[in-house]
Short mmCIF file of C-alpha atoms and ligand atoms in Angstrom, two decimals:
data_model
loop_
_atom_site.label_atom_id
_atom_site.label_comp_id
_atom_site.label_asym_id
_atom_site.label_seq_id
_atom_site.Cartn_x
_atom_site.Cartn_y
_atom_site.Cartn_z
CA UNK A 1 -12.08 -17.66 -16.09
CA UNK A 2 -12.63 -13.44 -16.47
CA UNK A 3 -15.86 -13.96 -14.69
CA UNK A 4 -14.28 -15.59 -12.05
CA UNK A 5 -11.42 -13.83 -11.59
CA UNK A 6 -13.37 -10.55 -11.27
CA UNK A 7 -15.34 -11.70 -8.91
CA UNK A 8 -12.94 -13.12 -6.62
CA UNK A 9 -11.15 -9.37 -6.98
CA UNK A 10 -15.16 -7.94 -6.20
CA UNK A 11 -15.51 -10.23 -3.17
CA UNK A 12 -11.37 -9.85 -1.57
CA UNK A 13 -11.81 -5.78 -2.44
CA UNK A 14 -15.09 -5.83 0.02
CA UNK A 15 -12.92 -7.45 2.70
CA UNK A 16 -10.31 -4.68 1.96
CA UNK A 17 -12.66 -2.06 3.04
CA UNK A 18 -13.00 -3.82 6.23
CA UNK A 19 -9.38 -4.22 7.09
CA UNK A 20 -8.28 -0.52 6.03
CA UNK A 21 -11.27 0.71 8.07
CA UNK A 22 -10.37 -1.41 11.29
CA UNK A 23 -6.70 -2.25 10.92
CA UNK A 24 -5.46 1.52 11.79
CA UNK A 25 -8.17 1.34 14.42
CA UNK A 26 -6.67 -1.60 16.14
CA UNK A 27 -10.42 -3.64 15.68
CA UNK A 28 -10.44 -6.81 15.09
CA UNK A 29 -11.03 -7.77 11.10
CA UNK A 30 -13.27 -11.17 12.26
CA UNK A 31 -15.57 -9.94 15.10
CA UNK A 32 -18.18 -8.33 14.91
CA UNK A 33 -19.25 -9.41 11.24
CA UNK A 34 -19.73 -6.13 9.11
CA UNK A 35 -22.21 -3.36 10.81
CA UNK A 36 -22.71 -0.34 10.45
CA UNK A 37 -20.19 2.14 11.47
CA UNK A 38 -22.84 4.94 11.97
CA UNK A 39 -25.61 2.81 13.85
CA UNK A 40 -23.71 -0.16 15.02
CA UNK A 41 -26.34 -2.45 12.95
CA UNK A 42 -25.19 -5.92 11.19
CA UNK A 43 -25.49 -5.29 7.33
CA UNK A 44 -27.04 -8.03 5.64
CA UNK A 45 -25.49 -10.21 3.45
CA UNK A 46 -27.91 -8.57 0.24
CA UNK A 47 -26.92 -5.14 1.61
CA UNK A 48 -23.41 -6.57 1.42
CA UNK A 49 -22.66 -6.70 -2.17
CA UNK A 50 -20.16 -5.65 -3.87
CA UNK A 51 -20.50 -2.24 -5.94
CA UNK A 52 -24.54 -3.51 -6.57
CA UNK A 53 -25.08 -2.60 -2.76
CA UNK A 54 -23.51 0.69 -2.97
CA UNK A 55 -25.64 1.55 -6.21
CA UNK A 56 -29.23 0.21 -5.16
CA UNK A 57 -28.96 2.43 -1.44
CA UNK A 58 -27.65 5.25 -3.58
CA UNK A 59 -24.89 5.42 -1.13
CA UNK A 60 -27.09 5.54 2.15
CA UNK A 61 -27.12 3.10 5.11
CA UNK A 62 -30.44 1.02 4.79
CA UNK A 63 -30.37 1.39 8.50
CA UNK A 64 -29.94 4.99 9.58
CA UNK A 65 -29.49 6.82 6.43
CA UNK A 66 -26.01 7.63 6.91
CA UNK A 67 -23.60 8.22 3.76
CA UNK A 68 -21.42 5.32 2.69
CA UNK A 69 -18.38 7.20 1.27
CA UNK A 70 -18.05 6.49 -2.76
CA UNK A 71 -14.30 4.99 -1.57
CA UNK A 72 -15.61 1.64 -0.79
CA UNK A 73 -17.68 0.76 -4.11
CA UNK A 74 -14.62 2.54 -5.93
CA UNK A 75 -11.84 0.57 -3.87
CA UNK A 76 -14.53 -2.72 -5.17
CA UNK A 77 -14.26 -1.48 -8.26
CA UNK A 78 -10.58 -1.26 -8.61
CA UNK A 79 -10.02 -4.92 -6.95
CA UNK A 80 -12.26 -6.35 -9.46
CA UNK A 81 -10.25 -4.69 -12.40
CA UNK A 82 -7.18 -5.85 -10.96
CA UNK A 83 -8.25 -9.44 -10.79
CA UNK A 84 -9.13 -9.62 -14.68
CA UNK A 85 -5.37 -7.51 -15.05
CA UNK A 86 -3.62 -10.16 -12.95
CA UNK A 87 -5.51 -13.14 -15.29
CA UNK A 88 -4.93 -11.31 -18.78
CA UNK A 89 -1.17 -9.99 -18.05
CA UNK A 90 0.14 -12.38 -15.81
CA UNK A 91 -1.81 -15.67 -16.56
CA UNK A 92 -2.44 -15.72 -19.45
CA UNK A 93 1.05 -14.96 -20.34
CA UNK A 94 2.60 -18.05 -19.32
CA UNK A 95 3.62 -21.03 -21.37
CA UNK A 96 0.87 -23.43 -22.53
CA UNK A 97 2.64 -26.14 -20.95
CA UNK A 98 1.81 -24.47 -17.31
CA UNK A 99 -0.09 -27.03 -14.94
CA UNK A 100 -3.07 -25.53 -13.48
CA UNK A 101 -2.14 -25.90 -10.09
CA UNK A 102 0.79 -23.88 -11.02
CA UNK A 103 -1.16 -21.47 -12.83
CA UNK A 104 -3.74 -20.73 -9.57
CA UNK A 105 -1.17 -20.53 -7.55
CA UNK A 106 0.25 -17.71 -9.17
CA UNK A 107 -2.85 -16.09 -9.47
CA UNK A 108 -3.86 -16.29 -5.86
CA UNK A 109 -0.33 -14.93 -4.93
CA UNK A 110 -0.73 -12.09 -7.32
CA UNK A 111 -3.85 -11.26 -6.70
CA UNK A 112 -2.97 -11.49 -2.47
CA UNK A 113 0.00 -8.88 -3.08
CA UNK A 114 -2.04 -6.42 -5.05
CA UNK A 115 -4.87 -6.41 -3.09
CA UNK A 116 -1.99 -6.18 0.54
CA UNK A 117 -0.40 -3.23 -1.73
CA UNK A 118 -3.97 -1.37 -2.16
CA UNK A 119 -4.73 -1.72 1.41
CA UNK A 120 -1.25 -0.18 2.37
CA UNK A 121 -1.49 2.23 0.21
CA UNK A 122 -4.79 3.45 1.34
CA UNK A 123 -3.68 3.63 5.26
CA UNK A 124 -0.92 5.57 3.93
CA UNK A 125 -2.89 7.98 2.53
CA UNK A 126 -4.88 8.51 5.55
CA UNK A 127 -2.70 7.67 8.64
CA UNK A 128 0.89 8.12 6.76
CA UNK A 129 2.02 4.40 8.06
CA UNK A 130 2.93 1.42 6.07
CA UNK A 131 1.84 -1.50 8.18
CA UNK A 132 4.36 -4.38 8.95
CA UNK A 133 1.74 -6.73 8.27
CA UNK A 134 2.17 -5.72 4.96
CA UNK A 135 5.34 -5.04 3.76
CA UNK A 136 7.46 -7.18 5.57
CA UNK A 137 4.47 -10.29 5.08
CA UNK A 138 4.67 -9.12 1.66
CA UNK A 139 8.73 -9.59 0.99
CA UNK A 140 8.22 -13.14 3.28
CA UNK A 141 5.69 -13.95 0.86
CA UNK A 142 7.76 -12.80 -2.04
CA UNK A 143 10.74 -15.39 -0.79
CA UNK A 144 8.41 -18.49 0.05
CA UNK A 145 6.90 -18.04 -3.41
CA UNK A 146 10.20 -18.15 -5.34
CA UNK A 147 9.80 -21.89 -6.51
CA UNK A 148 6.18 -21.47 -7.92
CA UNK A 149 7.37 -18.15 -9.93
CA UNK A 150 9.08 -18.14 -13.50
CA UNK A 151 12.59 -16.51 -13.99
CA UNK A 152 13.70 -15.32 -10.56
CA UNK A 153 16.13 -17.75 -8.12
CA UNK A 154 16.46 -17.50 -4.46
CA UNK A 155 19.92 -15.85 -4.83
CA UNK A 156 17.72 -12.96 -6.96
CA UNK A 157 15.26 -12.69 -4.48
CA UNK A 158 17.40 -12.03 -1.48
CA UNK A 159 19.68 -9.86 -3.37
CA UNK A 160 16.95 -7.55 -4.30
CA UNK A 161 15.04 -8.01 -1.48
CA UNK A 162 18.88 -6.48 0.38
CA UNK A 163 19.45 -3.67 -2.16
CA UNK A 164 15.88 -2.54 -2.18
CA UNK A 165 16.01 -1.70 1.87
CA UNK A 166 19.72 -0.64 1.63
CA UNK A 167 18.45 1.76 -1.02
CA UNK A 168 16.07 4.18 0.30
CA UNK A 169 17.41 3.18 4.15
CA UNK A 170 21.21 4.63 3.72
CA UNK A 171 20.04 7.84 1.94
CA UNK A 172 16.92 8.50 3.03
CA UNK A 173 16.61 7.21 6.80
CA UNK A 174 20.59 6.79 8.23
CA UNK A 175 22.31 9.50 6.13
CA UNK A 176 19.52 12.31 6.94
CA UNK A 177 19.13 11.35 10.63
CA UNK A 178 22.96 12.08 10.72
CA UNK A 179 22.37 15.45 8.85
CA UNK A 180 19.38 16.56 9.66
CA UNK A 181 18.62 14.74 13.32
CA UNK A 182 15.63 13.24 11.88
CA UNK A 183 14.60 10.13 9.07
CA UNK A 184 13.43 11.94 5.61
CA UNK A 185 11.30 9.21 4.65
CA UNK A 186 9.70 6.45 6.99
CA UNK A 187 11.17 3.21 7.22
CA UNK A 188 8.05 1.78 5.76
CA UNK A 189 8.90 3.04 2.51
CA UNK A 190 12.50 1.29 2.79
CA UNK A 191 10.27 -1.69 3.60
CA UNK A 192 8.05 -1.57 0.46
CA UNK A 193 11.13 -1.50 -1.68
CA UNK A 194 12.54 -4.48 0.10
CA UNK A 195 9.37 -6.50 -0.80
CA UNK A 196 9.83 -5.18 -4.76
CA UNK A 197 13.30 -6.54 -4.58
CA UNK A 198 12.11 -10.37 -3.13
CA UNK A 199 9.38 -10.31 -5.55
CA UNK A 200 11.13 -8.84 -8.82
CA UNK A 201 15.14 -8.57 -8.10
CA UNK A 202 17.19 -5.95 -8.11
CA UNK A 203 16.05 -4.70 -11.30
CA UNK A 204 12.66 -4.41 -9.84
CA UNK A 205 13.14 -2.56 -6.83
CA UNK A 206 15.37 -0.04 -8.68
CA UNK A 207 12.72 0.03 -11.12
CA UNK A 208 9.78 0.54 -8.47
CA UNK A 209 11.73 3.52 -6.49
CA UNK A 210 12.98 5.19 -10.02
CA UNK A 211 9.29 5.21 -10.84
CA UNK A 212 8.06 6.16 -7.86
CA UNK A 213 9.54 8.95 -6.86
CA UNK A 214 8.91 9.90 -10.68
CA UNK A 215 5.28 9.37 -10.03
CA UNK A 216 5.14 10.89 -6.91
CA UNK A 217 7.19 14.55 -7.84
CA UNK A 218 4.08 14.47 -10.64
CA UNK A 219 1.47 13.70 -8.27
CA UNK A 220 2.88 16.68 -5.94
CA UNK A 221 3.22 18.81 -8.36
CA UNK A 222 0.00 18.24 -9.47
CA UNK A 223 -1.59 18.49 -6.21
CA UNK A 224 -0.09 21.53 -5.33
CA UNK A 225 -1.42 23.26 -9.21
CA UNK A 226 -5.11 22.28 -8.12
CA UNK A 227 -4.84 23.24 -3.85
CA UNK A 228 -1.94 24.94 -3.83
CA UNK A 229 -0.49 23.40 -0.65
CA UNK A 230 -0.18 20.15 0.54
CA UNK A 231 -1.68 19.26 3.67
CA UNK A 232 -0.82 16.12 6.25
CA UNK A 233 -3.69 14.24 6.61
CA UNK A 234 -6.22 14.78 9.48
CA UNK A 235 -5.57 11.54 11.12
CA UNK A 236 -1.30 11.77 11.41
CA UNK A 237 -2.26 15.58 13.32
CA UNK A 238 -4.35 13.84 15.54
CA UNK A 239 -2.57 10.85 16.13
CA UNK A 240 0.54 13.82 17.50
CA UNK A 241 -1.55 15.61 19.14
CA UNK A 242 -2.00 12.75 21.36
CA UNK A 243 1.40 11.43 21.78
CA UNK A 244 2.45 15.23 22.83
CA UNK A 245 -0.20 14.80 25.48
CA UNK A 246 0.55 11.61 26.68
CA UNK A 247 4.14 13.71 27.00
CA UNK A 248 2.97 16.22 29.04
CA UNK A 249 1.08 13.52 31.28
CA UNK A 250 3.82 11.32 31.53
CA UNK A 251 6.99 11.62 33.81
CA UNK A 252 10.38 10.60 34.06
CA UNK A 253 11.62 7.04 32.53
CA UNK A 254 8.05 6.88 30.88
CA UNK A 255 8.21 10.44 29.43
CA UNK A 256 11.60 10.06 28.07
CA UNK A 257 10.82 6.83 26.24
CA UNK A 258 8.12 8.72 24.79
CA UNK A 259 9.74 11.72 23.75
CA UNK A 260 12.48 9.45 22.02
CA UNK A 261 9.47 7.85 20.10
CA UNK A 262 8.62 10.92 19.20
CA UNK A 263 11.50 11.89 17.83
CA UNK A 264 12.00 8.75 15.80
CA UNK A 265 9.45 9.37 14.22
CA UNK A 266 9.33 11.40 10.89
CA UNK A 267 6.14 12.80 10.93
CA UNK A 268 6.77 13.90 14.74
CA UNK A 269 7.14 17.26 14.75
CA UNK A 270 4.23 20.18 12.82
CA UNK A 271 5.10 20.15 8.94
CA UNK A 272 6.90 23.55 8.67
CA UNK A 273 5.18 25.96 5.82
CA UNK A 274 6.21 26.28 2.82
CA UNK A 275 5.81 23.80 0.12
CA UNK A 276 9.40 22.59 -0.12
CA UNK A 277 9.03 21.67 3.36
CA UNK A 278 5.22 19.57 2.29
CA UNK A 279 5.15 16.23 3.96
CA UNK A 280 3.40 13.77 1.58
CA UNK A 281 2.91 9.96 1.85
CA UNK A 282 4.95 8.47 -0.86
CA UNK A 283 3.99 4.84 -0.28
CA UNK A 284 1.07 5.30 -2.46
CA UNK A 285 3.14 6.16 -5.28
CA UNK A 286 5.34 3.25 -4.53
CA UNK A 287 2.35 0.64 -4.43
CA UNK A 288 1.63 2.49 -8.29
CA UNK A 289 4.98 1.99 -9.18
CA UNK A 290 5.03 -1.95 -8.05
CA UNK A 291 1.43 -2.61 -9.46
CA UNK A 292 2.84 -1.27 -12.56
CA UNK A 293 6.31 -3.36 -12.50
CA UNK A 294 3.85 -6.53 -11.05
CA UNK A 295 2.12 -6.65 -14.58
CA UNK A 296 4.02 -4.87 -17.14
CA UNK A 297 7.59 -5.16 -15.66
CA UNK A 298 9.17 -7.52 -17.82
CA UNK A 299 7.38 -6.36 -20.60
CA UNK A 300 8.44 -2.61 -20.25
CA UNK A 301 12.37 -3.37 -18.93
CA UNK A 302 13.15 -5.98 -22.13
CA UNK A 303 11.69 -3.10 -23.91
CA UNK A 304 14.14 -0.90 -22.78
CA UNK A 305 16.95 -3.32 -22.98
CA UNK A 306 16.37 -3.79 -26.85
CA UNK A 307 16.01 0.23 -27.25
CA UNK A 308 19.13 0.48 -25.73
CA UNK A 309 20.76 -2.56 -27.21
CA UNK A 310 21.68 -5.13 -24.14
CA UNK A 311 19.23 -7.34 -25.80
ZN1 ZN B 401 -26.70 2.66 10.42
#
């Protein structure tokens, strides 16, 4: 069972690297099969193996030479791991009595939303977006699978799948559009909480955001110790450099829409400097937060009930 639950996390994190690489792109994730991105040549399937591959070419393209960034054997890596975590702390933790049909279902699902949450939060990272695909397929996914799941109801799942969104969407997006004329966090992240509340409840997606935005003022913090600024990524200063040409280009009806777009959008304007005014993507340290809640939730909050004596 570890060995193949690891290597169905090797072989789905291998088909990650393909869909964060072409999603953002808007490429197709069937067609072509994998090539390379260098040289345009098809990688054979022995070439193709997960983390081995990586190792053996010494992180060179057999083809052309060209480095193979240490991101795809490490995002592998982490898939793999996360297979044997979702087998040892979710699987393995149900009652004997669990049919097996019952018991690969949840694994499949569990393994599916990790794997969706890596991917989204590794196009965060790079292009600041949270894909639809993702987070919204995620909370759908999160309400169809309410009947194979142990200890959440539909009522649950729809309640916290409502009070996640409402939760960083009032504050964050509404409130500070009113105030400050543009959203303070992207709806995305309103989205990713939504999908902690139809997967976990309300507890859950006040759990996830709690310990996100804990997570995340660390993470800045420590970013800005070691660089001492915090910069927008590459890609999201491209990606406006564009649309502000495309305004210049564009005229009337056309160049209105797309200076409303522009202004919808909360990475649309230059970060100002200063690091209270940093722009960071926190979806990555929401997708820690869930991973975290997905296999130790229950564990850690009837921890914290008994500690504080609810239980
Ligand atoms: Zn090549």
């Amino acid at each position: 069972m570890t060995a193949y639950a690891i290597t169905l996390g090797l072989l789905f994190g291998s088909f990650l690297n393909v869909v964060t690489y072409r999603v953002p792109r808007g490429l197709s994730i069937v067609r072509p099969g994998s090539h390379c991105t260098n040289c345009g040549t098809p990688i054979r399937a022995y070439d193709n193996v997960p983390i081995i591959s990586w190792l053996v070419l010494r992180g060179r393209a057999r083809c052309c030479k060209a480095r193979i960034s240490v991101r795809y054997p490490l995002v592998e890596l982490m898939s793999g791991l996360f297979g044997w975590a979702v087998l040892r702390c979710i699987v393995l933790a149900l009652p004997a009595e669990t049919p097996w049909w019952r018991a690969l279902g949840l694994f499949s699902i569990h393994l599916a939303l990790g794997l969706g949450l890596l991917a989204a939060a590794l196009i965060d990272i790079s292009h600041m977006i949270l894909p639809n695909t993702i987070t919204v397929g995620g909370t759908l996914l999160g309400l169809l699978t309410v009947p194979l799941r142990p200890g959440i109801g539909w009522l649950d799942a729809l309640v916290g799948a409502a009070v996640g969104f409402l939760m960083v969407w009032l504050p964050f997006d509404l409130l500070h559009r009113l105030l400050r004329g543009r959203p303070g966090m992207g709806l995305g992240d309103a989205k990713l909480v939504m999908l902690a509340g139809a997967w976990f409840g309300w507890v859950g997606a006040v759990t996830v955001f709690m310990a996100g935005a804990v997570q995340g003022t660390i993470g800045a913090v420590v970013i800005l110790l070691v660089q001492g600024r915090i910069d927008e990524p590459e890609a999201v200063t491209e990606e406006r450099r564009k649309l502000v040409a495309a305004i210049e280009a564009a005229e009337g009806d056309e160049r209105r829409e797309l200076e409303e777009e522009l202004a919808r959008d909360p990475v649309g304007s230059k970060p100002e400097s200063g690091w209270r005014k940093s722009r960071m993507a926190f979806g990555p340290f929401l997708v820690l937060a869930l991973i975290e809640y997905q296999l130790f939730g229950e564990a850690i909050v009837n921890g914290y009930l008994e500690f504080v004596g609810w239980q």
